[in-house]
């Protein structure tokens, strides 16, 4: 293995023409230069210099090494500069995979902060529901997965991942304006047992079935869609009632739909998931920190 310090000294010796001139240029002693060149020759396994009067002449091996040394040192310098920029958060890329309502609320707020404070950090965005989003992390398709889970349900296989809890997102009941239950400040889930229901994504629908079963009834699910705007439109025309996470209502609110807290209270847990080693990457650690702050502003944990 070639020592980069020895290569830098070798390059200076070749440029200066003598050990003493290289020593003066580098601000060290001639014996120190000689010692480094002997060490480099031992690494190469053959002489690099021969004496020609008071100057040095490169051997064939020395000429071969000299042809590459400048390029090697330039590439090392470029690598050091790039690594320095990454460590100082002047550059970096973080790939986030999140579910739709997080992509519409939490992620834009994170990107806005980074654009203002760390414009060199590049965010690449993907969309997927858990557990698909979790599988993308160990497969190398993304760096951070945002996922949610409901009480009684696992988020997915997160055995190789570190969880960073962000917030508890309350689930609300969506009712058409004028619905009798909308007169109350909160809605008992059991009081909606006779209603027709509009279900959301598969995990949200599973939570609906679970929550209703806990209250002793099976909901009459007449529509199911993972389009949050479609759910609100269906509720607005009286096609049924629905349960919807509060995060969704932060960016969609139909003027003919009323939202009410549900009793008993229920939440979905929103967390970020990363590989343990990846959490130490400066740009990833920064995004996790900003995610926590943004989630806190939305009423996080």
mmCIF file of C-alpha atoms in Angstrom:
data_model
loop_
_atom_site.group_PDB
_atom_site.id
_atom_site.type_symbol
_atom_site.label_atom_id
_atom_site.label_comp_id
_atom_site.label_asym_id
_atom_site.label_seq_id
_atom_site.Cartn_x
_atom_site.Cartn_y
_atom_site.Cartn_z
ATOM 1 C CA UNK A 1 0.000 0.000 0.000
ATOM 2 C CA UNK A 2 1.264 3.460 -0.893
ATOM 3 C CA UNK A 3 1.178 6.132 1.809
ATOM 4 C CA UNK A 4 -0.426 9.344 0.518
ATOM 5 C CA UNK A 5 1.997 11.440 2.608
ATOM 6 C CA UNK A 6 4.952 9.712 0.959
ATOM 7 C CA UNK A 7 3.389 10.278 -2.466
ATOM 8 C CA UNK A 8 2.974 14.005 -1.732
ATOM 9 C CA UNK A 9 6.632 14.221 -0.682
ATOM 10 C CA UNK A 10 7.713 12.239 -3.759
ATOM 11 C CA UNK A 11 5.783 14.648 -5.985
ATOM 12 C CA UNK A 12 7.559 17.591 -4.380
ATOM 13 C CA UNK A 13 10.972 15.938 -4.776
ATOM 14 C CA UNK A 14 10.283 15.334 -8.474
ATOM 15 C CA UNK A 15 9.141 18.938 -8.903
ATOM 16 C CA UNK A 16 12.048 20.469 -6.907
ATOM 17 C CA UNK A 17 14.747 18.167 -8.327
ATOM 18 C CA UNK A 18 16.595 17.447 -5.047
ATOM 19 C CA UNK A 19 15.843 16.251 -1.523
ATOM 20 C CA UNK A 20 17.209 19.503 -0.048
ATOM 21 C CA UNK A 21 15.068 21.701 -2.311
ATOM 22 C CA UNK A 22 11.987 19.610 -1.468
ATOM 23 C CA UNK A 23 12.813 19.930 2.246
ATOM 24 C CA UNK A 24 12.964 23.724 1.963
ATOM 25 C CA UNK A 25 9.662 23.789 0.061
ATOM 26 C CA UNK A 26 7.905 21.551 2.572
ATOM 27 C CA UNK A 27 9.479 23.197 5.637
ATOM 28 C CA UNK A 28 11.150 20.065 6.990
ATOM 29 C CA UNK A 29 14.651 18.584 7.180
ATOM 30 C CA UNK A 30 16.465 16.751 4.401
ATOM 31 C CA UNK A 31 16.852 13.575 6.554
ATOM 32 C CA UNK A 32 13.083 13.528 6.968
ATOM 33 C CA UNK A 33 12.657 13.633 3.184
ATOM 34 C CA UNK A 34 15.252 10.903 2.738
ATOM 35 C CA UNK A 35 13.534 8.720 5.325
ATOM 36 C CA UNK A 36 10.149 9.083 3.604
ATOM 37 C CA UNK A 37 11.578 8.277 0.178
ATOM 38 C CA UNK A 38 13.287 5.166 1.528
ATOM 39 C CA UNK A 39 9.971 4.098 3.033
ATOM 40 C CA UNK A 40 8.222 4.696 -0.322
ATOM 41 C CA UNK A 41 10.868 2.666 -2.150
ATOM 42 C CA UNK A 42 10.344 -0.194 0.295
ATOM 43 C CA UNK A 43 6.598 -0.059 -0.444
ATOM 44 C CA UNK A 44 7.234 -0.043 -4.200
ATOM 45 C CA UNK A 45 9.898 -2.742 -3.909
ATOM 46 C CA UNK A 46 12.462 -1.059 -6.141
ATOM 47 C CA UNK A 47 14.512 2.156 -6.338
ATOM 48 C CA UNK A 48 12.802 5.325 -7.509
ATOM 49 C CA UNK A 49 15.897 7.568 -7.804
ATOM 50 C CA UNK A 50 19.495 7.356 -8.926
ATOM 51 C CA UNK A 51 22.129 10.036 -8.377
ATOM 52 C CA UNK A 52 23.241 12.047 -11.423
ATOM 53 C CA UNK A 53 25.882 14.416 -10.105
ATOM 54 C CA UNK A 54 24.228 16.759 -7.644
ATOM 55 C CA UNK A 55 20.732 16.051 -8.944
ATOM 56 C CA UNK A 56 18.436 13.085 -8.876
ATOM 57 C CA UNK A 57 17.303 11.089 -11.860
ATOM 58 C CA UNK A 58 14.180 8.970 -11.825
ATOM 59 C CA UNK A 59 14.435 5.265 -12.463
ATOM 60 C CA UNK A 60 11.912 3.606 -14.764
ATOM 61 C CA UNK A 61 9.820 2.820 -11.681
ATOM 62 C CA UNK A 62 10.134 6.429 -10.526
ATOM 63 C CA UNK A 63 8.994 7.728 -13.907
ATOM 64 C CA UNK A 64 6.003 5.377 -13.867
ATOM 65 C CA UNK A 65 5.027 6.525 -10.389
ATOM 66 C CA UNK A 66 5.558 10.200 -11.273
ATOM 67 C CA UNK A 67 3.096 9.912 -14.164
ATOM 68 C CA UNK A 68 0.356 8.893 -11.737
ATOM 69 C CA UNK A 69 1.205 10.853 -8.586
ATOM 70 C CA UNK A 70 -0.217 14.197 -9.665
ATOM 71 C CA UNK A 71 -3.549 12.637 -10.629
ATOM 72 C CA UNK A 72 -3.664 10.595 -7.411
ATOM 73 C CA UNK A 73 -3.034 13.672 -5.263
ATOM 74 C CA UNK A 74 -5.615 15.715 -7.202
ATOM 75 C CA UNK A 75 -8.202 12.971 -6.684
ATOM 76 C CA UNK A 76 -7.358 12.723 -2.980
ATOM 77 C CA UNK A 77 -7.732 16.484 -2.651
ATOM 78 C CA UNK A 78 -11.079 16.392 -4.424
ATOM 79 C CA UNK A 79 -12.222 13.543 -2.172
ATOM 80 C CA UNK A 80 -11.142 15.458 0.947
ATOM 81 C CA UNK A 81 -13.020 18.541 -0.222
ATOM 82 C CA UNK A 82 -16.160 16.545 -0.958
ATOM 83 C CA UNK A 83 -16.012 14.715 2.377
ATOM 84 C CA UNK A 84 -15.426 18.023 4.138
ATOM 85 C CA UNK A 85 -18.488 19.495 2.449
ATOM 86 C CA UNK A 86 -20.547 16.486 3.525
ATOM 87 C CA UNK A 87 -19.368 16.693 7.136
ATOM 88 C CA UNK A 88 -20.032 20.458 7.250
ATOM 89 C CA UNK A 89 -23.475 19.885 5.702
ATOM 90 C CA UNK A 90 -22.632 21.978 2.651
ATOM 91 C CA UNK A 91 -23.731 19.061 0.477
ATOM 92 C CA UNK A 92 -25.336 15.649 0.763
ATOM 93 C CA UNK A 93 -28.244 13.572 -0.493
ATOM 94 C CA UNK A 94 -31.014 12.050 1.624
ATOM 95 C CA UNK A 95 -33.703 9.833 0.091
ATOM 96 C CA UNK A 96 -37.001 9.835 1.999
ATOM 97 C CA UNK A 97 -39.842 7.388 1.426
ATOM 98 C CA UNK A 98 -43.086 8.431 3.105
ATOM 99 C CA UNK A 99 -46.825 7.788 2.982
ATOM 100 C CA UNK A 100 -49.038 10.313 1.139
ATOM 101 C CA UNK A 101 -50.240 12.449 4.045
ATOM 102 C CA UNK A 102 -46.680 12.800 5.391
ATOM 103 C CA UNK A 103 -45.478 13.769 1.920
ATOM 104 C CA UNK A 104 -48.158 16.456 1.864
ATOM 105 C CA UNK A 105 -47.447 17.901 5.324
ATOM 106 C CA UNK A 106 -44.297 16.921 7.223
ATOM 107 C CA UNK A 107 -41.913 16.483 4.287
ATOM 108 C CA UNK A 108 -42.584 19.877 2.596
ATOM 109 C CA UNK A 109 -41.953 21.610 5.924
ATOM 110 C CA UNK A 110 -38.665 19.732 6.288
ATOM 111 C CA UNK A 111 -37.609 20.648 2.753
ATOM 112 C CA UNK A 112 -38.481 24.317 3.343
ATOM 113 C CA UNK A 113 -36.238 24.383 6.416
ATOM 114 C CA UNK A 114 -33.358 22.719 4.585
ATOM 115 C CA UNK A 115 -33.642 25.030 1.572
ATOM 116 C CA UNK A 116 -33.390 28.013 3.912
ATOM 117 C CA UNK A 117 -30.648 26.727 6.215
ATOM 118 C CA UNK A 118 -28.759 24.012 4.275
ATOM 119 C CA UNK A 119 -29.405 24.549 0.546
ATOM 120 C CA UNK A 120 -26.643 22.106 -0.397
ATOM 121 C CA UNK A 121 -28.600 19.157 1.042
ATOM 122 C CA UNK A 122 -30.548 17.414 -1.710
ATOM 123 C CA UNK A 123 -33.780 15.636 -0.732
ATOM 124 C CA UNK A 124 -35.117 12.924 -3.034
ATOM 125 C CA UNK A 125 -38.684 11.894 -2.329
ATOM 126 C CA UNK A 126 -40.466 8.581 -2.805
ATOM 127 C CA UNK A 127 -43.977 7.515 -1.820
ATOM 128 C CA UNK A 128 -45.073 4.205 -0.346
ATOM 129 C CA UNK A 129 -47.266 2.938 2.464
ATOM 130 C CA UNK A 130 -45.864 0.714 5.212
ATOM 131 C CA UNK A 131 -44.704 -2.014 5.235
ATOM 132 C CA UNK A 132 -43.442 -1.396 1.681
ATOM 133 C CA UNK A 133 -41.627 1.781 2.720
ATOM 134 C CA UNK A 134 -39.753 -0.086 5.468
ATOM 135 C CA UNK A 135 -38.491 -2.725 3.042
ATOM 136 C CA UNK A 136 -36.903 -0.045 0.878
ATOM 137 C CA UNK A 137 -34.431 0.986 3.590
ATOM 138 C CA UNK A 138 -32.378 -2.238 3.949
ATOM 139 C CA UNK A 139 -32.665 -2.750 0.192
ATOM 140 C CA UNK A 140 -30.793 0.534 -0.298
ATOM 141 C CA UNK A 141 -33.630 2.284 -2.137
ATOM 142 C CA UNK A 142 -34.045 5.037 0.468
ATOM 143 C CA UNK A 143 -32.278 6.371 3.553
ATOM 144 C CA UNK A 144 -35.253 7.289 5.769
ATOM 145 C CA UNK A 145 -38.710 5.717 5.793
ATOM 146 C CA UNK A 146 -41.657 7.512 7.365
ATOM 147 C CA UNK A 147 -44.293 5.029 8.448
ATOM 148 C CA UNK A 148 -47.346 4.818 10.684
ATOM 149 C CA UNK A 149 -48.914 2.126 12.819
ATOM 150 C CA UNK A 150 -52.196 1.774 14.682
ATOM 151 C CA UNK A 151 -52.771 0.216 18.110
ATOM 152 C CA UNK A 152 -52.870 -3.547 17.785
ATOM 153 C CA UNK A 153 -50.975 -3.591 14.476
ATOM 154 C CA UNK A 154 -47.269 -3.880 13.768
ATOM 155 C CA UNK A 155 -45.741 -1.317 11.444
ATOM 156 C CA UNK A 156 -43.945 -4.085 9.535
ATOM 157 C CA UNK A 157 -40.597 -5.854 9.680
ATOM 158 C CA UNK A 158 -38.306 -3.256 11.275
ATOM 159 C CA UNK A 159 -35.834 -5.693 12.844
ATOM 160 C CA UNK A 160 -32.790 -4.150 11.142
ATOM 161 C CA UNK A 161 -33.957 -0.564 11.566
ATOM 162 C CA UNK A 162 -33.773 2.054 14.300
ATOM 163 C CA UNK A 163 -37.087 3.768 15.082
ATOM 164 C CA UNK A 164 -37.278 7.510 15.759
ATOM 165 C CA UNK A 165 -40.784 8.285 17.107
ATOM 166 C CA UNK A 166 -42.083 11.571 15.727
ATOM 167 C CA UNK A 167 -45.716 12.109 16.728
ATOM 168 C CA UNK A 168 -49.058 10.671 17.726
ATOM 169 C CA UNK A 169 -51.611 11.550 15.062
ATOM 170 C CA UNK A 170 -55.202 11.605 16.418
ATOM 171 C CA UNK A 171 -57.909 9.856 14.420
ATOM 172 C CA UNK A 172 -61.086 11.901 13.861
ATOM 173 C CA UNK A 173 -64.576 11.108 12.636
ATOM 174 C CA UNK A 174 -65.673 12.714 9.384
ATOM 175 C CA UNK A 175 -69.366 13.521 9.159
ATOM 176 C CA UNK A 176 -71.436 15.382 6.583
ATOM 177 C CA UNK A 177 -72.449 18.865 7.690
ATOM 178 C CA UNK A 178 -75.773 18.651 9.516
ATOM 179 C CA UNK A 179 -75.235 15.097 10.790
ATOM 180 C CA UNK A 180 -76.892 14.740 14.214
ATOM 181 C CA UNK A 181 -73.662 13.527 15.833
ATOM 182 C CA UNK A 182 -71.899 16.726 14.705
ATOM 183 C CA UNK A 183 -73.816 18.650 17.378
ATOM 184 C CA UNK A 184 -71.482 17.188 19.996
ATOM 185 C CA UNK A 185 -67.862 18.201 20.614
ATOM 186 C CA UNK A 186 -66.812 14.537 20.339
ATOM 187 C CA UNK A 187 -68.372 11.448 18.811
ATOM 188 C CA UNK A 188 -68.729 8.072 20.485
ATOM 189 C CA UNK A 189 -67.727 5.444 17.950
ATOM 190 C CA UNK A 190 -70.506 3.144 19.144
ATOM 191 C CA UNK A 191 -73.086 5.811 18.251
ATOM 192 C CA UNK A 192 -72.056 5.418 14.583
ATOM 193 C CA UNK A 193 -72.678 1.654 14.522
ATOM 194 C CA UNK A 194 -75.649 1.944 12.148
ATOM 195 C CA UNK A 195 -73.881 4.220 9.663
ATOM 196 C CA UNK A 196 -72.503 3.344 6.246
ATOM 197 C CA UNK A 197 -68.730 3.652 6.261
ATOM 198 C CA UNK A 198 -66.076 4.835 3.827
ATOM 199 C CA UNK A 199 -62.737 3.148 4.475
ATOM 200 C CA UNK A 200 -59.289 4.435 3.611
ATOM 201 C CA UNK A 201 -56.044 2.611 2.788
ATOM 202 C CA UNK A 202 -55.777 -1.083 3.751
ATOM 203 C CA UNK A 203 -54.050 -0.337 7.086
ATOM 204 C CA UNK A 204 -56.578 2.407 7.908
ATOM 205 C CA UNK A 205 -59.419 0.056 7.008
ATOM 206 C CA UNK A 206 -57.930 -2.620 9.262
ATOM 207 C CA UNK A 207 -57.826 -0.064 12.088
ATOM 208 C CA UNK A 208 -61.468 0.865 11.431
ATOM 209 C CA UNK A 209 -62.550 -2.782 11.681
ATOM 210 C CA UNK A 210 -60.457 -3.258 14.831
ATOM 211 C CA UNK A 211 -61.721 -0.102 16.560
ATOM 212 C CA UNK A 212 -65.343 -0.894 15.758
ATOM 213 C CA UNK A 213 -64.959 -4.485 16.950
ATOM 214 C CA UNK A 214 -63.634 -3.109 20.242
ATOM 215 C CA UNK A 215 -66.937 -1.225 20.552
ATOM 216 C CA UNK A 216 -68.991 -4.308 19.741
ATOM 217 C CA UNK A 217 -70.032 -3.831 16.122
ATOM 218 C CA UNK A 218 -68.863 -4.492 12.568
ATOM 219 C CA UNK A 219 -68.968 -1.415 10.314
ATOM 220 C CA UNK A 220 -70.916 -1.512 7.060
ATOM 221 C CA UNK A 221 -68.091 -0.554 4.684
ATOM 222 C CA UNK A 222 -69.641 0.487 1.381
ATOM 223 C CA UNK A 223 -66.660 2.299 -0.179
ATOM 224 C CA UNK A 224 -62.902 1.949 0.195
ATOM 225 C CA UNK A 225 -60.284 4.244 -1.333
ATOM 226 C CA UNK A 226 -56.809 5.441 -0.402
ATOM 227 C CA UNK A 227 -57.581 8.842 -2.002
ATOM 228 C CA UNK A 228 -58.132 11.136 0.982
ATOM 229 C CA UNK A 229 -59.907 13.782 -1.095
ATOM 230 C CA UNK A 230 -62.266 11.132 -2.465
ATOM 231 C CA UNK A 231 -63.114 10.069 1.096
ATOM 232 C CA UNK A 232 -64.036 13.637 2.021
ATOM 233 C CA UNK A 233 -66.099 14.112 -1.143
ATOM 234 C CA UNK A 234 -68.019 10.901 -0.454
ATOM 235 C CA UNK A 235 -68.696 12.013 3.111
ATOM 236 C CA UNK A 236 -69.794 15.470 1.904
ATOM 237 C CA UNK A 237 -72.581 14.009 -0.272
ATOM 238 C CA UNK A 238 -73.849 11.779 2.538
ATOM 239 C CA UNK A 239 -72.516 8.512 1.116
ATOM 240 C CA UNK A 240 -71.236 7.550 4.562
ATOM 241 C CA UNK A 241 -69.000 8.518 7.470
ATOM 242 C CA UNK A 242 -65.298 7.869 7.874
ATOM 243 C CA UNK A 243 -62.342 7.866 10.226
ATOM 244 C CA UNK A 244 -59.399 9.970 9.113
ATOM 245 C CA UNK A 245 -56.052 10.845 10.725
ATOM 246 C CA UNK A 246 -55.692 14.446 11.818
ATOM 247 C CA UNK A 247 -52.588 14.952 9.682
ATOM 248 C CA UNK A 248 -54.712 14.534 6.562
ATOM 249 C CA UNK A 249 -57.124 17.234 7.698
ATOM 250 C CA UNK A 250 -54.213 19.644 7.850
ATOM 251 C CA UNK A 251 -54.203 19.913 4.059
ATOM 252 C CA UNK A 252 -57.680 18.663 3.042
ATOM 253 C CA UNK A 253 -60.842 20.107 4.507
ATOM 254 C CA UNK A 254 -64.118 19.973 2.583
ATOM 255 C CA UNK A 255 -66.543 22.775 3.455
ATOM 256 C CA UNK A 256 -69.399 20.268 3.634
ATOM 257 C CA UNK A 257 -67.587 17.930 6.016
ATOM 258 C CA UNK A 258 -67.349 18.186 9.793
ATOM 259 C CA UNK A 259 -64.521 16.604 11.797
ATOM 260 C CA UNK A 260 -65.029 15.525 15.405
ATOM 261 C CA UNK A 261 -62.733 13.756 17.893
ATOM 262 C CA UNK A 262 -63.607 10.102 18.454
ATOM 263 C CA UNK A 263 -64.311 8.500 21.824
ATOM 264 C CA UNK A 264 -62.555 6.408 22.915
ATOM 265 C CA UNK A 265 -59.575 8.416 21.668
ATOM 266 C CA UNK A 266 -57.364 6.657 19.167
ATOM 267 C CA UNK A 267 -54.144 7.646 17.441
ATOM 268 C CA UNK A 268 -51.758 6.387 14.848
ATOM 269 C CA UNK A 269 -48.064 6.498 15.659
ATOM 270 C CA UNK A 270 -45.759 8.130 13.105
ATOM 271 C CA UNK A 271 -42.051 7.298 13.193
ATOM 272 C CA UNK A 272 -38.939 7.568 11.047
ATOM 273 C CA UNK A 273 -36.878 4.431 10.418
ATOM 274 C CA UNK A 274 -33.211 4.227 9.373
ATOM 275 C CA UNK A 275 -30.359 1.750 9.430
ATOM 276 C CA UNK A 276 -28.298 2.208 12.603
ATOM 277 C CA UNK A 277 -25.047 3.076 10.806
ATOM 278 C CA UNK A 278 -26.814 5.423 8.408
ATOM 279 C CA UNK A 279 -28.117 7.506 11.306
ATOM 280 C CA UNK A 280 -24.519 8.675 11.871
ATOM 281 C CA UNK A 281 -24.244 10.160 8.375
ATOM 282 C CA UNK A 282 -24.327 13.955 8.948
ATOM 283 C CA UNK A 283 -26.952 14.763 6.320
ATOM 284 C CA UNK A 284 -29.239 11.925 7.475
ATOM 285 C CA UNK A 285 -28.839 12.944 11.121
ATOM 286 C CA UNK A 286 -29.728 16.519 10.162
ATOM 287 C CA UNK A 287 -32.910 15.453 8.362
ATOM 288 C CA UNK A 288 -33.955 13.309 11.346
ATOM 289 C CA UNK A 289 -33.448 16.301 13.636
ATOM 290 C CA UNK A 290 -35.507 18.586 11.405
ATOM 291 C CA UNK A 291 -38.215 15.905 11.113
ATOM 292 C CA UNK A 292 -38.506 15.828 14.916
ATOM 293 C CA UNK A 293 -38.817 19.615 15.073
ATOM 294 C CA UNK A 294 -41.423 19.723 12.311
ATOM 295 C CA UNK A 295 -43.402 16.891 13.936
ATOM 296 C CA UNK A 296 -43.306 18.760 17.270
ATOM 297 C CA UNK A 297 -44.862 21.764 15.525
ATOM 298 C CA UNK A 298 -47.680 19.438 14.396
ATOM 299 C CA UNK A 299 -48.238 18.280 17.973
ATOM 300 C CA UNK A 300 -45.628 15.519 18.085
ATOM 301 C CA UNK A 301 -44.752 13.180 20.933
#
